[in-house]
Tab-separated table of C-alpha atoms and ligand atoms in Angstrom:
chain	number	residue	atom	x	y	z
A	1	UNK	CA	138.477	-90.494	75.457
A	2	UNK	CA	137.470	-87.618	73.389
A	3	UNK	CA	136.626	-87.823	69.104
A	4	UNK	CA	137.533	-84.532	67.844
A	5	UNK	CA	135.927	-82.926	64.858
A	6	UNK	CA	133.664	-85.475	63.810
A	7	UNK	CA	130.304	-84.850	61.688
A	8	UNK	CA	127.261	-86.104	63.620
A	9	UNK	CA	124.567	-87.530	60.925
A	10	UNK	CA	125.610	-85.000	57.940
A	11	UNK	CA	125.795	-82.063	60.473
A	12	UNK	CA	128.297	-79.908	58.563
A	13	UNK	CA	129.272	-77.806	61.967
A	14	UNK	CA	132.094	-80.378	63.021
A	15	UNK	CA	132.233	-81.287	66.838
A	16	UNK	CA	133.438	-83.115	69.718
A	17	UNK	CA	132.353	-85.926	71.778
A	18	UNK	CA	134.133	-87.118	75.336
A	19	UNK	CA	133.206	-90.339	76.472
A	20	UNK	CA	133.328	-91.787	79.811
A	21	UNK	CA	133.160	-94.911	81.373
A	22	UNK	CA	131.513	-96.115	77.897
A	23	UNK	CA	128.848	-93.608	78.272
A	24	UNK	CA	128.644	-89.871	75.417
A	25	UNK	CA	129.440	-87.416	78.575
A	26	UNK	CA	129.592	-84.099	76.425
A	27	UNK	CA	128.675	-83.443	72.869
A	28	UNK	CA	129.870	-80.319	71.311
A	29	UNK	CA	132.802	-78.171	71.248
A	30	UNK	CA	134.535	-79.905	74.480
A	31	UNK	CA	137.499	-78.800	76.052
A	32	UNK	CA	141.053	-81.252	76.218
A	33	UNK	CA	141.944	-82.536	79.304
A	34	UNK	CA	145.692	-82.958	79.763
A	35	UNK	CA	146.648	-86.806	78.999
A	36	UNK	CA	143.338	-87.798	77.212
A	37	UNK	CA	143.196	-90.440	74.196
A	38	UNK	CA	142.353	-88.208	71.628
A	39	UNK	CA	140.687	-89.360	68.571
A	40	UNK	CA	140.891	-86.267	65.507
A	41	UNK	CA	138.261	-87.395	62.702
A	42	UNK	CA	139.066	-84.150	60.580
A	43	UNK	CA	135.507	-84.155	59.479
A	44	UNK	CA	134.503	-88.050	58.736
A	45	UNK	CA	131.252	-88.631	59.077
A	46	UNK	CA	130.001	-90.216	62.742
A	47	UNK	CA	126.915	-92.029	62.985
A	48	UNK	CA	125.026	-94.764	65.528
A	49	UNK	CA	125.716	-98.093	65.008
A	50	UNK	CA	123.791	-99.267	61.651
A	51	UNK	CA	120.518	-102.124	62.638
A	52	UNK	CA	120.114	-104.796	60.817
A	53	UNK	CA	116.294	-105.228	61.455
A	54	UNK	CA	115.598	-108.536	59.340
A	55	UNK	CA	117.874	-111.361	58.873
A	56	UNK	CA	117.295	-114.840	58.883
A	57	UNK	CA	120.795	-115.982	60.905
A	58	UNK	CA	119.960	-119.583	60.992
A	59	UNK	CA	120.127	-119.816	57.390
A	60	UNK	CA	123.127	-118.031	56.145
A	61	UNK	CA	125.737	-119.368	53.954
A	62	UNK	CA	123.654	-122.086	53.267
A	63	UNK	CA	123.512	-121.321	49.759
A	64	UNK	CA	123.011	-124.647	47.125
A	65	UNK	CA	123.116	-127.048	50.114
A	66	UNK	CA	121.792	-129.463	49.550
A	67	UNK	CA	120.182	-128.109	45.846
A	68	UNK	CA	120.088	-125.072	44.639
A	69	UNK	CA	116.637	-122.691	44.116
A	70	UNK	CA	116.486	-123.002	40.202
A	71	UNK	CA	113.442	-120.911	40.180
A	72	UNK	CA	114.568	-117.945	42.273
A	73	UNK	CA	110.966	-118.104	43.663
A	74	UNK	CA	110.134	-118.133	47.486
A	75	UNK	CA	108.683	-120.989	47.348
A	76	UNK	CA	110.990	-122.916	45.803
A	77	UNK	CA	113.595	-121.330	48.639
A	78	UNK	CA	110.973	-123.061	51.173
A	79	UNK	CA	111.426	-126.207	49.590
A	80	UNK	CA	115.523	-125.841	49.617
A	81	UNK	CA	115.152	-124.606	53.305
A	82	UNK	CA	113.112	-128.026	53.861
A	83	UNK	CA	115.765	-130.517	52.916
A	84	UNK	CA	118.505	-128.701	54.168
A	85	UNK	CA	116.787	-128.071	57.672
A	86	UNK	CA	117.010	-132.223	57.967
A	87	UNK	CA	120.382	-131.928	58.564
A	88	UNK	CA	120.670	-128.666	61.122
A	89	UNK	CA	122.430	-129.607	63.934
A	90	UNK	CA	124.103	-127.171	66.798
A	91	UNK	CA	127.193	-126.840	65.589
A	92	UNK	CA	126.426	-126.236	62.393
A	93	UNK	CA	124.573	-123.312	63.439
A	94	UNK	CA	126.746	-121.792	65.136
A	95	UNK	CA	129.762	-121.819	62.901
A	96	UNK	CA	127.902	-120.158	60.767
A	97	UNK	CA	126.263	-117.525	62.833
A	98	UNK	CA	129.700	-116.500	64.335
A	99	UNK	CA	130.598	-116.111	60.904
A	100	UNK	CA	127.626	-114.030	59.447
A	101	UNK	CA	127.870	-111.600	62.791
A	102	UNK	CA	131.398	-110.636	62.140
A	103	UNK	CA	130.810	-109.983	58.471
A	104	UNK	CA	127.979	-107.648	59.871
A	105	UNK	CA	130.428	-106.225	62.868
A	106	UNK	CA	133.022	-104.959	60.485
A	107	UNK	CA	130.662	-103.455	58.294
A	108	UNK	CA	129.528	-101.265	61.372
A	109	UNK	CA	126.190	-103.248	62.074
A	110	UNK	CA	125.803	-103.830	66.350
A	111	UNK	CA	121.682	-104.777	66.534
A	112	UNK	CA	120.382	-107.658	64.897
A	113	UNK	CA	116.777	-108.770	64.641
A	114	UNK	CA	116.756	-112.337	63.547
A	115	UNK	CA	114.198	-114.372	62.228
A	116	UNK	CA	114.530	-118.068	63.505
A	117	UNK	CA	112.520	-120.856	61.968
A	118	UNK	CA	110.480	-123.004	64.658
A	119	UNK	CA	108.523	-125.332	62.036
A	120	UNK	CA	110.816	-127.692	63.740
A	121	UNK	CA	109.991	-130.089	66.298
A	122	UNK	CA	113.362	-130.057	68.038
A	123	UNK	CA	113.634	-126.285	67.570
A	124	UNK	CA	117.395	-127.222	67.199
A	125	UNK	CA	118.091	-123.497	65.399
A	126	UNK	CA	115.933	-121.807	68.342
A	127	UNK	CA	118.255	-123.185	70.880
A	128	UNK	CA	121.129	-122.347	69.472
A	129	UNK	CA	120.299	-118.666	68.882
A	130	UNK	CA	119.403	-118.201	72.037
A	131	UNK	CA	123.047	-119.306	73.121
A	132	UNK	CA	124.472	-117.517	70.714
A	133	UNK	CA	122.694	-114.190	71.888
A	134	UNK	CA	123.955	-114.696	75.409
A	135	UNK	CA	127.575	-115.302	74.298
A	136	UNK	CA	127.549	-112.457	71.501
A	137	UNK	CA	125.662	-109.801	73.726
A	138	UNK	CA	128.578	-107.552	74.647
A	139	UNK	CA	129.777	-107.095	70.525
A	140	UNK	CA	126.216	-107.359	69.063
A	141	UNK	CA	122.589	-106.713	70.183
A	142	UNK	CA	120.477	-109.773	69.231
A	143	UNK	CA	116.815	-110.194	68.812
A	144	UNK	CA	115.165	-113.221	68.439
A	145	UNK	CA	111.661	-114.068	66.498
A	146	UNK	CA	109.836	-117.273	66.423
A	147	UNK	CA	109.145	-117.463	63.056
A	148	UNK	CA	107.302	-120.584	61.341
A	149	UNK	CA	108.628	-120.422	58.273
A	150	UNK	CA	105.730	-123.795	56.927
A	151	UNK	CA	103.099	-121.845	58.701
A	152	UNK	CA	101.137	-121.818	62.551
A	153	UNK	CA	98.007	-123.553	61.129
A	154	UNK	CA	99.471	-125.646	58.477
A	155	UNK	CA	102.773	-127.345	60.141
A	156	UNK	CA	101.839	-130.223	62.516
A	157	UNK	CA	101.503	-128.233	65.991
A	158	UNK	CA	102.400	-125.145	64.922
A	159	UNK	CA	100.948	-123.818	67.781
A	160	UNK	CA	102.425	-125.710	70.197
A	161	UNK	CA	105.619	-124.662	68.621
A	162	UNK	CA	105.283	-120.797	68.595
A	163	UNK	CA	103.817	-121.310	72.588
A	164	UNK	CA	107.547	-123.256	73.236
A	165	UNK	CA	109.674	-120.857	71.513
A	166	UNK	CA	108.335	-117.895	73.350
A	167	UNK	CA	108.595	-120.055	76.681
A	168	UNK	CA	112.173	-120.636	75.956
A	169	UNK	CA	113.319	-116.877	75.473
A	170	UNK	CA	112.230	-115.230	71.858
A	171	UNK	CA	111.704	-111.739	71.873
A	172	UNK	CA	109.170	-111.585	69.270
A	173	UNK	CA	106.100	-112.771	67.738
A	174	UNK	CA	106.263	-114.471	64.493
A	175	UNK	CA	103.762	-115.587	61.311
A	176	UNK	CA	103.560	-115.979	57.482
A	177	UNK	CA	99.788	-115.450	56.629
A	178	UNK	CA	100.641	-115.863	52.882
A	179	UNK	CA	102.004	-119.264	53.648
A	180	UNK	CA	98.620	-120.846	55.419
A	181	UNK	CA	96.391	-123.048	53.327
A	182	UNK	CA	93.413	-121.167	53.265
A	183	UNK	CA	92.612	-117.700	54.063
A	184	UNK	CA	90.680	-118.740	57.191
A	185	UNK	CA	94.077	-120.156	58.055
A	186	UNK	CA	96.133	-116.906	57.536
A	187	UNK	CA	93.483	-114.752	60.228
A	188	UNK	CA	93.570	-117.095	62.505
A	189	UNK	CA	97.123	-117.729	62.589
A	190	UNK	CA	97.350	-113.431	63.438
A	191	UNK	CA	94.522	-113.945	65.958
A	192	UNK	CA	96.249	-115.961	67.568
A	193	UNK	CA	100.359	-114.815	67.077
A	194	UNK	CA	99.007	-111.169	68.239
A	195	UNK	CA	97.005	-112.282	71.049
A	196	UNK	CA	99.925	-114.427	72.486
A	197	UNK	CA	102.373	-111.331	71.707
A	198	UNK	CA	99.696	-109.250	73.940
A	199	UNK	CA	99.536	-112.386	76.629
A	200	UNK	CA	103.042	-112.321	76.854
A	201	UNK	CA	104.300	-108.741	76.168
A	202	UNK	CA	106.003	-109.397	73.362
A	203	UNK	CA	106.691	-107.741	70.114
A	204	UNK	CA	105.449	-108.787	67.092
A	205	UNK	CA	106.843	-109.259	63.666
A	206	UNK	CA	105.006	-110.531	61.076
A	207	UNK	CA	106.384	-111.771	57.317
A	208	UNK	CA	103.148	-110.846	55.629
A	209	UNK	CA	102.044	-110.927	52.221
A	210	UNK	CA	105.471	-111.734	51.195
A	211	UNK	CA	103.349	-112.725	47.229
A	212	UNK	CA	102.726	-110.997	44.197
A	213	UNK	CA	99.053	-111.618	44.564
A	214	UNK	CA	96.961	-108.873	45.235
A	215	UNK	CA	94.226	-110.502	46.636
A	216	UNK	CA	97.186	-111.284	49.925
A	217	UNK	CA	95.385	-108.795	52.150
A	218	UNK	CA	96.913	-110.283	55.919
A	219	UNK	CA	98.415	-106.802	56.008
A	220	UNK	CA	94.805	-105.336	57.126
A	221	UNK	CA	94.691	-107.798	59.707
A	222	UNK	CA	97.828	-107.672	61.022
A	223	UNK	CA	97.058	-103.416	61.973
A	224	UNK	CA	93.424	-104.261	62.647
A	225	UNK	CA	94.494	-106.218	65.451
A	226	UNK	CA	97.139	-104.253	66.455
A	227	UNK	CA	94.781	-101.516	66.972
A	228	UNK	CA	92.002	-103.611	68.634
A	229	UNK	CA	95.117	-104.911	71.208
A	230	UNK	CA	96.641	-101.902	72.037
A	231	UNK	CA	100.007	-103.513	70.585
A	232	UNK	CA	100.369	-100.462	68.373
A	233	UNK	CA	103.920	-99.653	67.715
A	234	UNK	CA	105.026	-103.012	68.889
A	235	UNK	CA	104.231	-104.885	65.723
A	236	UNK	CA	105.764	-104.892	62.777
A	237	UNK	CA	104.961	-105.840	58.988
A	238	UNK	CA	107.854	-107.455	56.700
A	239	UNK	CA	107.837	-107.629	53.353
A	240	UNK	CA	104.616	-106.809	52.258
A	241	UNK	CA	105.450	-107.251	48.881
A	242	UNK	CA	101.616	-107.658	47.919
A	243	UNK	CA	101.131	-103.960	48.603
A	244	UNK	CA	103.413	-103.378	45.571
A	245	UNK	CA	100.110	-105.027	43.378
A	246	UNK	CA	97.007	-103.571	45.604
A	247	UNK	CA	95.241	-101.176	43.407
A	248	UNK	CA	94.934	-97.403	44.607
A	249	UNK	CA	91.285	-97.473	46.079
A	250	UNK	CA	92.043	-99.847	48.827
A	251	UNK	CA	95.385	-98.677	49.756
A	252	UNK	CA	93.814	-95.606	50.186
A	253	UNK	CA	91.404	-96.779	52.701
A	254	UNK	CA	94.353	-99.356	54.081
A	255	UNK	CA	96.266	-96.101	54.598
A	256	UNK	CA	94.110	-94.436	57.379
A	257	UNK	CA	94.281	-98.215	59.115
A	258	UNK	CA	97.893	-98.311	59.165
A	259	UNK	CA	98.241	-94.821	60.534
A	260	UNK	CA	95.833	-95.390	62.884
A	261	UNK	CA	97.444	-99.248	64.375
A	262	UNK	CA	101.098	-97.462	64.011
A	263	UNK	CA	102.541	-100.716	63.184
A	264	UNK	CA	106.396	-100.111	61.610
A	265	UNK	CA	107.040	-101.538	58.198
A	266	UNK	CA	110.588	-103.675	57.045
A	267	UNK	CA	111.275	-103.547	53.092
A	268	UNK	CA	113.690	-105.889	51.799
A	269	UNK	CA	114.976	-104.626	48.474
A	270	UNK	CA	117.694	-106.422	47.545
A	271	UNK	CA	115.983	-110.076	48.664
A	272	UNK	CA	112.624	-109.289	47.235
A	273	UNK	CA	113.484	-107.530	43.703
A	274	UNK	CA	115.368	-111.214	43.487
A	275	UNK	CA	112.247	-113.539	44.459
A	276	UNK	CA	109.089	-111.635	43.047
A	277	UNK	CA	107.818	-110.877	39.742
A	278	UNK	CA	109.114	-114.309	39.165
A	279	UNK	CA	106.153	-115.016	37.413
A	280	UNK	CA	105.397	-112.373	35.770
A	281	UNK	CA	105.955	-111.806	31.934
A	282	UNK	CA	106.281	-108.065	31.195
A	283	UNK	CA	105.976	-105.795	32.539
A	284	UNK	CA	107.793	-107.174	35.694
A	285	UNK	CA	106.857	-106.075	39.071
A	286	UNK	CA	109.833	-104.374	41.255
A	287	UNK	CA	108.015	-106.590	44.059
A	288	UNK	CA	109.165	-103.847	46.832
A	289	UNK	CA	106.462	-102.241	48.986
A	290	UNK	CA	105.170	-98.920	48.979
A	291	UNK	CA	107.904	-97.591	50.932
A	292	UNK	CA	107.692	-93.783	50.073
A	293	UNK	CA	103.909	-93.732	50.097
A	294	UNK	CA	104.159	-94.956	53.636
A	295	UNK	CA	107.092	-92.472	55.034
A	296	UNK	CA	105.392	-90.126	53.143
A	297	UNK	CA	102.398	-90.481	55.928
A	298	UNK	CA	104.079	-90.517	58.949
A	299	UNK	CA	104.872	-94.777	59.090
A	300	UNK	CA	108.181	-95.622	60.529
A	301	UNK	CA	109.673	-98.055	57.659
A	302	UNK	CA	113.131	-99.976	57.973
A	303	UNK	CA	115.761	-101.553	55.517
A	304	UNK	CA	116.493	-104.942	56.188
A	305	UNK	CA	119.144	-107.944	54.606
A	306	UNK	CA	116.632	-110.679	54.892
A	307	UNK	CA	119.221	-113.538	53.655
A	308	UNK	CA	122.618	-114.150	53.079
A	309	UNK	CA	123.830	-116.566	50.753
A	310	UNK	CA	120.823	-119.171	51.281
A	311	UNK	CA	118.191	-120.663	49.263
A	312	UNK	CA	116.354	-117.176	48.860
A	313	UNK	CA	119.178	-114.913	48.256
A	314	UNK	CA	122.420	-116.439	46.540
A	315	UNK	CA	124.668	-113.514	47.422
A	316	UNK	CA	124.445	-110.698	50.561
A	317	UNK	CA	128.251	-109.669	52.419
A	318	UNK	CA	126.380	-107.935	55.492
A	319	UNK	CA	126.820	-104.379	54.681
A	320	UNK	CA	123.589	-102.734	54.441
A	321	UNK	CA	125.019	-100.171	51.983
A	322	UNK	CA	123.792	-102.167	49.689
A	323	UNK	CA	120.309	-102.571	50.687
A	324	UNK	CA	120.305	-99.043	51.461
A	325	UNK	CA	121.382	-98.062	47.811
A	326	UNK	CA	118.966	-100.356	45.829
A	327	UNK	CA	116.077	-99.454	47.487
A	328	UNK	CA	116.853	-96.093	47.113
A	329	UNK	CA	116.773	-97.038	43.260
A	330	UNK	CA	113.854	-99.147	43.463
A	331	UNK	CA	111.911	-97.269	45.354
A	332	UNK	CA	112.577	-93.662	43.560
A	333	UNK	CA	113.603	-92.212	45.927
A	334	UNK	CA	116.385	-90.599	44.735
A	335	UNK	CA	116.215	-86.307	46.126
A	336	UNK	CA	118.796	-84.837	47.215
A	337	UNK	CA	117.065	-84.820	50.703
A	338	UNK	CA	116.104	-88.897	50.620
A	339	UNK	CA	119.828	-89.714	49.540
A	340	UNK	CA	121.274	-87.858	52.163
A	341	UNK	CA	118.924	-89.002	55.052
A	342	UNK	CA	118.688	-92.907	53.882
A	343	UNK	CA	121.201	-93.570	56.599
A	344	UNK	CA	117.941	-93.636	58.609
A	345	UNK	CA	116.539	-96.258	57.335
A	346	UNK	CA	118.997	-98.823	59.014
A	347	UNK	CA	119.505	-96.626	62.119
A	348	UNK	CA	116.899	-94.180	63.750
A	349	UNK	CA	113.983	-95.936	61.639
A	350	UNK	CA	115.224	-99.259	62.641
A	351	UNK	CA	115.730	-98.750	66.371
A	352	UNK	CA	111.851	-97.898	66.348
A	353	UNK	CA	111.136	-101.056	65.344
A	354	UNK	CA	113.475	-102.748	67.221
A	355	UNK	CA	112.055	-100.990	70.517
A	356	UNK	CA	116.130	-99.777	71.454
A	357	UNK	CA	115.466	-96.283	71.550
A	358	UNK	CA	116.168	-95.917	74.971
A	359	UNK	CA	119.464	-96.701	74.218
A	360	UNK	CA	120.746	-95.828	71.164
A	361	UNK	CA	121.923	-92.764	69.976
A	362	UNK	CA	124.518	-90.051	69.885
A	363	UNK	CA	123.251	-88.274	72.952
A	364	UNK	CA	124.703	-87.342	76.278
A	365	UNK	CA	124.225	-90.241	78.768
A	366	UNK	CA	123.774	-92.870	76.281
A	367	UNK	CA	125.777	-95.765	75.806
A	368	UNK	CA	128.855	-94.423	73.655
A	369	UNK	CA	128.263	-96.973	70.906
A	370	UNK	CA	128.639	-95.062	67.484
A	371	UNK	CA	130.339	-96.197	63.952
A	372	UNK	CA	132.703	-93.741	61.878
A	373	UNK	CA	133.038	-93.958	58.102
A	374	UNK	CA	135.249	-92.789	55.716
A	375	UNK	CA	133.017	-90.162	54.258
A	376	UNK	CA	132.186	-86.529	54.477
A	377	UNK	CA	128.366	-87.258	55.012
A	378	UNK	CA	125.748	-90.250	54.122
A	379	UNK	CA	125.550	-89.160	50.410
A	380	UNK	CA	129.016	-89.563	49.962
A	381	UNK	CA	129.264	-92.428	51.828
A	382	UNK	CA	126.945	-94.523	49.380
A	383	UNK	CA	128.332	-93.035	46.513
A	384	UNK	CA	132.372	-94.523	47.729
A	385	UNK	CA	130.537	-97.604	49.195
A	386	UNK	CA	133.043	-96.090	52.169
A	387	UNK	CA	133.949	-98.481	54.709
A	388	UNK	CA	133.446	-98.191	58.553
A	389	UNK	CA	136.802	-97.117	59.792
A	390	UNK	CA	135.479	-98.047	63.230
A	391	UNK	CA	132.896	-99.485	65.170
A	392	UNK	CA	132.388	-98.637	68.651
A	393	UNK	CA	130.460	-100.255	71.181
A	394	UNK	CA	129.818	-99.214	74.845
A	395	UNK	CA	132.741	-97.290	74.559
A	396	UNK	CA	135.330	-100.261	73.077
A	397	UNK	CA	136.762	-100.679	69.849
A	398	UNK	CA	135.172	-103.600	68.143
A	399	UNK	CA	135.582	-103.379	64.726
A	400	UNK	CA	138.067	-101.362	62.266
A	401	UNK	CA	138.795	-101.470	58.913
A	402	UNK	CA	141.221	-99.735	56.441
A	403	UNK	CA	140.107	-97.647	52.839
A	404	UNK	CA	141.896	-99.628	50.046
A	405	UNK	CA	144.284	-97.796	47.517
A	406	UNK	CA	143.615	-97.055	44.431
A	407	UNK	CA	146.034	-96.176	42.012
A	408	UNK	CA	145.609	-94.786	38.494
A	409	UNK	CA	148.323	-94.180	36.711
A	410	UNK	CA	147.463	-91.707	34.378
B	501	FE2	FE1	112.340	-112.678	55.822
C-alpha cells in the first residue's frame, strides 16, 4: 500500500510512505508500483498513533453509581469508588472497558496505560484487565498498573496485594503516597513499590502528591529512589499536583533531583483543574503541575485522561484533544512553537514513558501503525477539534471516521 502526499508531524514538504507486510518500507518521495492500493492524503496531516498514558479503565462510565461526588474533591471520588467497587463483578468490567477502548480507537488512540485498583481482596478488576489486554492486543496496546487506590500501608494487606498483582501479570508498579496515614507511611510504601519494581523489572508509576498541600513532598522520594535503584527512566510521577503549591526555593533544589533520577512526569489537566483547589477560597489554584518548568529542563512530561465519566471526572469522550488543548491553556503554554508541537505530548513524550519506543514511530522498519487527521498540521488540528479520518494499526484499518457538514447559509 502506498499514502501519497501526506504531512509527517507538521512537516510542510509533503511525502510518501509504502508499507509492506504491516511494516513503513520507504518514507519519502516513493515511486508507484503498477496495481498498488494507493492512498492520496493531498496534504492531511499524518501522525503516530496518539497514547493515552493515564487512564483508570476499570472505572469508566461509572459516573453517579451508586452516589454521586457532591464535592468534586478526590477524596470524596475515593469514597464513591468505595461503594461502587462492592458491586464490581467481571462482566461488568468488561462491558465497560470494550466500550471506553473503542471511544479511544476512533479518536485515533492505540496505547493505553491503565491504572487498575488492587485495594481489593479478590482483585476482581485486575483479572479482568488482564483478559481484556490479551483479547484487545491486536487493536490496542494495553498496559497494566497495580495501583492501590486506599493505599499499600493503610488497606488491610496492601502488600500482599501489590506482591499478587505483579505475580499475576501487571506491567507496572503502583502507589499513592498522599493517600497513607502518616508520612512514615507514604516512604515506606515507595521503599517498598520501587524496590519490588527493581526485584521484578518492572516499571513504575506512581500517583504522587495528587493534594493541594504543599507540605506533600513523596515526589522527592519517588526520584531519590529512582536514582539510588538505577530505575531511572523507568518510573514515572502522576499528578503531582502539590508541585503546583511548593514554593520556588525547594523546587529549585527538587529540580537538579529530578534531572538527575530522569523519572518522566504525567499531568492531568482536564481531571485535576476539576478536583483541586476545591478548597480553596480565592485565589483558586489551577492544581496542574509545573509542566513547562519541567520540559523547560530537559524532563520528558505526558498528557494523560485520567477518568472518564466516574466519580472523579463526570464527563471525558476519549479524545485527548481535549486534554491536549486545556493544558495548553492552563499551563500557558500557548507559542506558536508549543501549540504546534503539543501533539507530543500524547505521542513521542508518551511513548517514553510508556517504554514503546522501540516500536513506535513513523520510521522505516517500524510497525506501520500511524493515525491521519483532517488537518493541515497539529495547530490546525486543535483549533477544528479535526477528527481522525483513520487509524492504522500494523498496517490494518482499524478505525475511520467522517468530518461532519456544516452549513451556513448566509
Ligand atoms: Fe489517576
Amino acid at each position: 500500500m502506498l499514502i501519497k502526499n501526506a504531512c509527517i508531524e507538521n512537516v510542510e514538504t509533503l511525502n510518501d510512505i509504502r508499507i509492506e507486510d504491516g511494516i513503513f518500507k520507504e518514507i519519502g518521495k516513493v515511486i508507484e508500483k503498477p496495481d498498488e492500493d494507493v492512498i492520496d492524503l493531498k496534504g492531511k496531516l499524518l501522525l503516530p498513533p496518539f497514547i493515552e498514558s493515564h487512564v483508570h479503565l476499570d472505572t469508566c462510565l461509572t459516573a453517579g453509581d451508586p452516589v454521586w461526588n457532591m464535592s468534586g474533591t478526590l477524596f470524596e471520588g475515593i469514597e464513591c469508588w468505595s461503594k461502587r467497587k462492592e458491586k464490581l463483578n467481571r462482566e461488568d468490567i468488561r462491558e465497560r472497558v470494550n466500550r471506553v477502548v473503542r471511544m479511544y480507537a476512533a479518536n485515533g488512540i492505540q496505547f493505553i496505560r491503565t491504572h487498575v485498583d488492587i485495594t481489593d481482596p479478590s482483585l476482581t478488576a485486575m483479572k479482568a484487565l488482564l483478559e481484556l489486554k490479551e483479547e484487545l492486543k491486536d487493536v490496542m496496546e494495553i498496559q497494566i498498573v497495580a495501583f492501590p487506590q486506599e493505599g499499600i500501608l493503610s488497606y488491610p494487606n496492601g502488600k500482599q496485594l501489590m506482591i499478587d498483582a505483579v505475580e499475576m501479570g501487571a506491567d507496572v508498579v503502583g502507589a499513592i503516597p498522599h493517600f497513607e496515614f502518616t508520612r512514615e507511611y507514604s516512604v515506606e510504601s515507595l521503599d517498598f513499590a520501587l524496590k519490588l519494581a527493581a526485584d521484578k523489572n518492572k516499571l513504575v508509576d506512581v500517583h504522587c502528591d495528587e493534594i493541594d498541600d504543599e507540605a506533600s513532598r513523596g515526589l522527592e522520594t519517588v526520584a531519590t529512589r529512582a536514582l539510588e535503584l538505577g530505575l531511572y527512566d523507568k518510573v514515572t510521577a502522576s499528578h503531582t499536583t502539590a508541585m503546583h503549591s511548593y514554593n520556588n526555593a525547594y523546587v529549585l533544589r527538587l529540580m537538579r533531583l529530578l534531572k538527575m533520577s530522569r523519572i518522566n512526569f504525567v499531568a492531568n489537566p482536564l481531571v485535576n483543574t476539576h478536583l483541586q483547589g476545591r478548597i480553596d477560597t480565592y485565589p483558586k489554584r489551577r492544581g496542574v503541575t509545573r509542566v513547562k518548568e519541567l520540559l523547560a529542563e530537559g524532563i520528558n512530561v505526558s498528557f494523560g485522561h485520567d477518568d472518564i465519566y466516574d466519580p472523579w471526572y463526570p464527563m471525558g469522550n476519549g479524545s485527548l484533544r481535549d486534554v491536549v488543548f486545556l493544558g495548553l491553556h492552563v499551563c500557558q503554554m500557548m507559542g506558536y512553537e508549543e501549540i504546534m508541537n503539543s501533539y507530543k505530548l500524547i505521542s513521542h513524550n508518551a511513548a517514553k514513558t510508556l517504554h514503546i519506543c522501540d516500536h513506535y514511530g513513523i520510521e522505516v522498519s517500524k510497525p506501520a501503525s500511524f493515525i491521519v487527521l483532517d488537518a493541515d498540521n497539529y495547530y490546525d488540528a486543535l483549533i477544528k477539534d479535526a477528527v481522525v479520518l483513520y487509524s492504522y494499526r500494523n498496517g490494518r484499518k482499524i478505525a475511520e471516521n467522517t468530518p461532519s457538514e456544516r452549513k451556513v447559509l448566509f
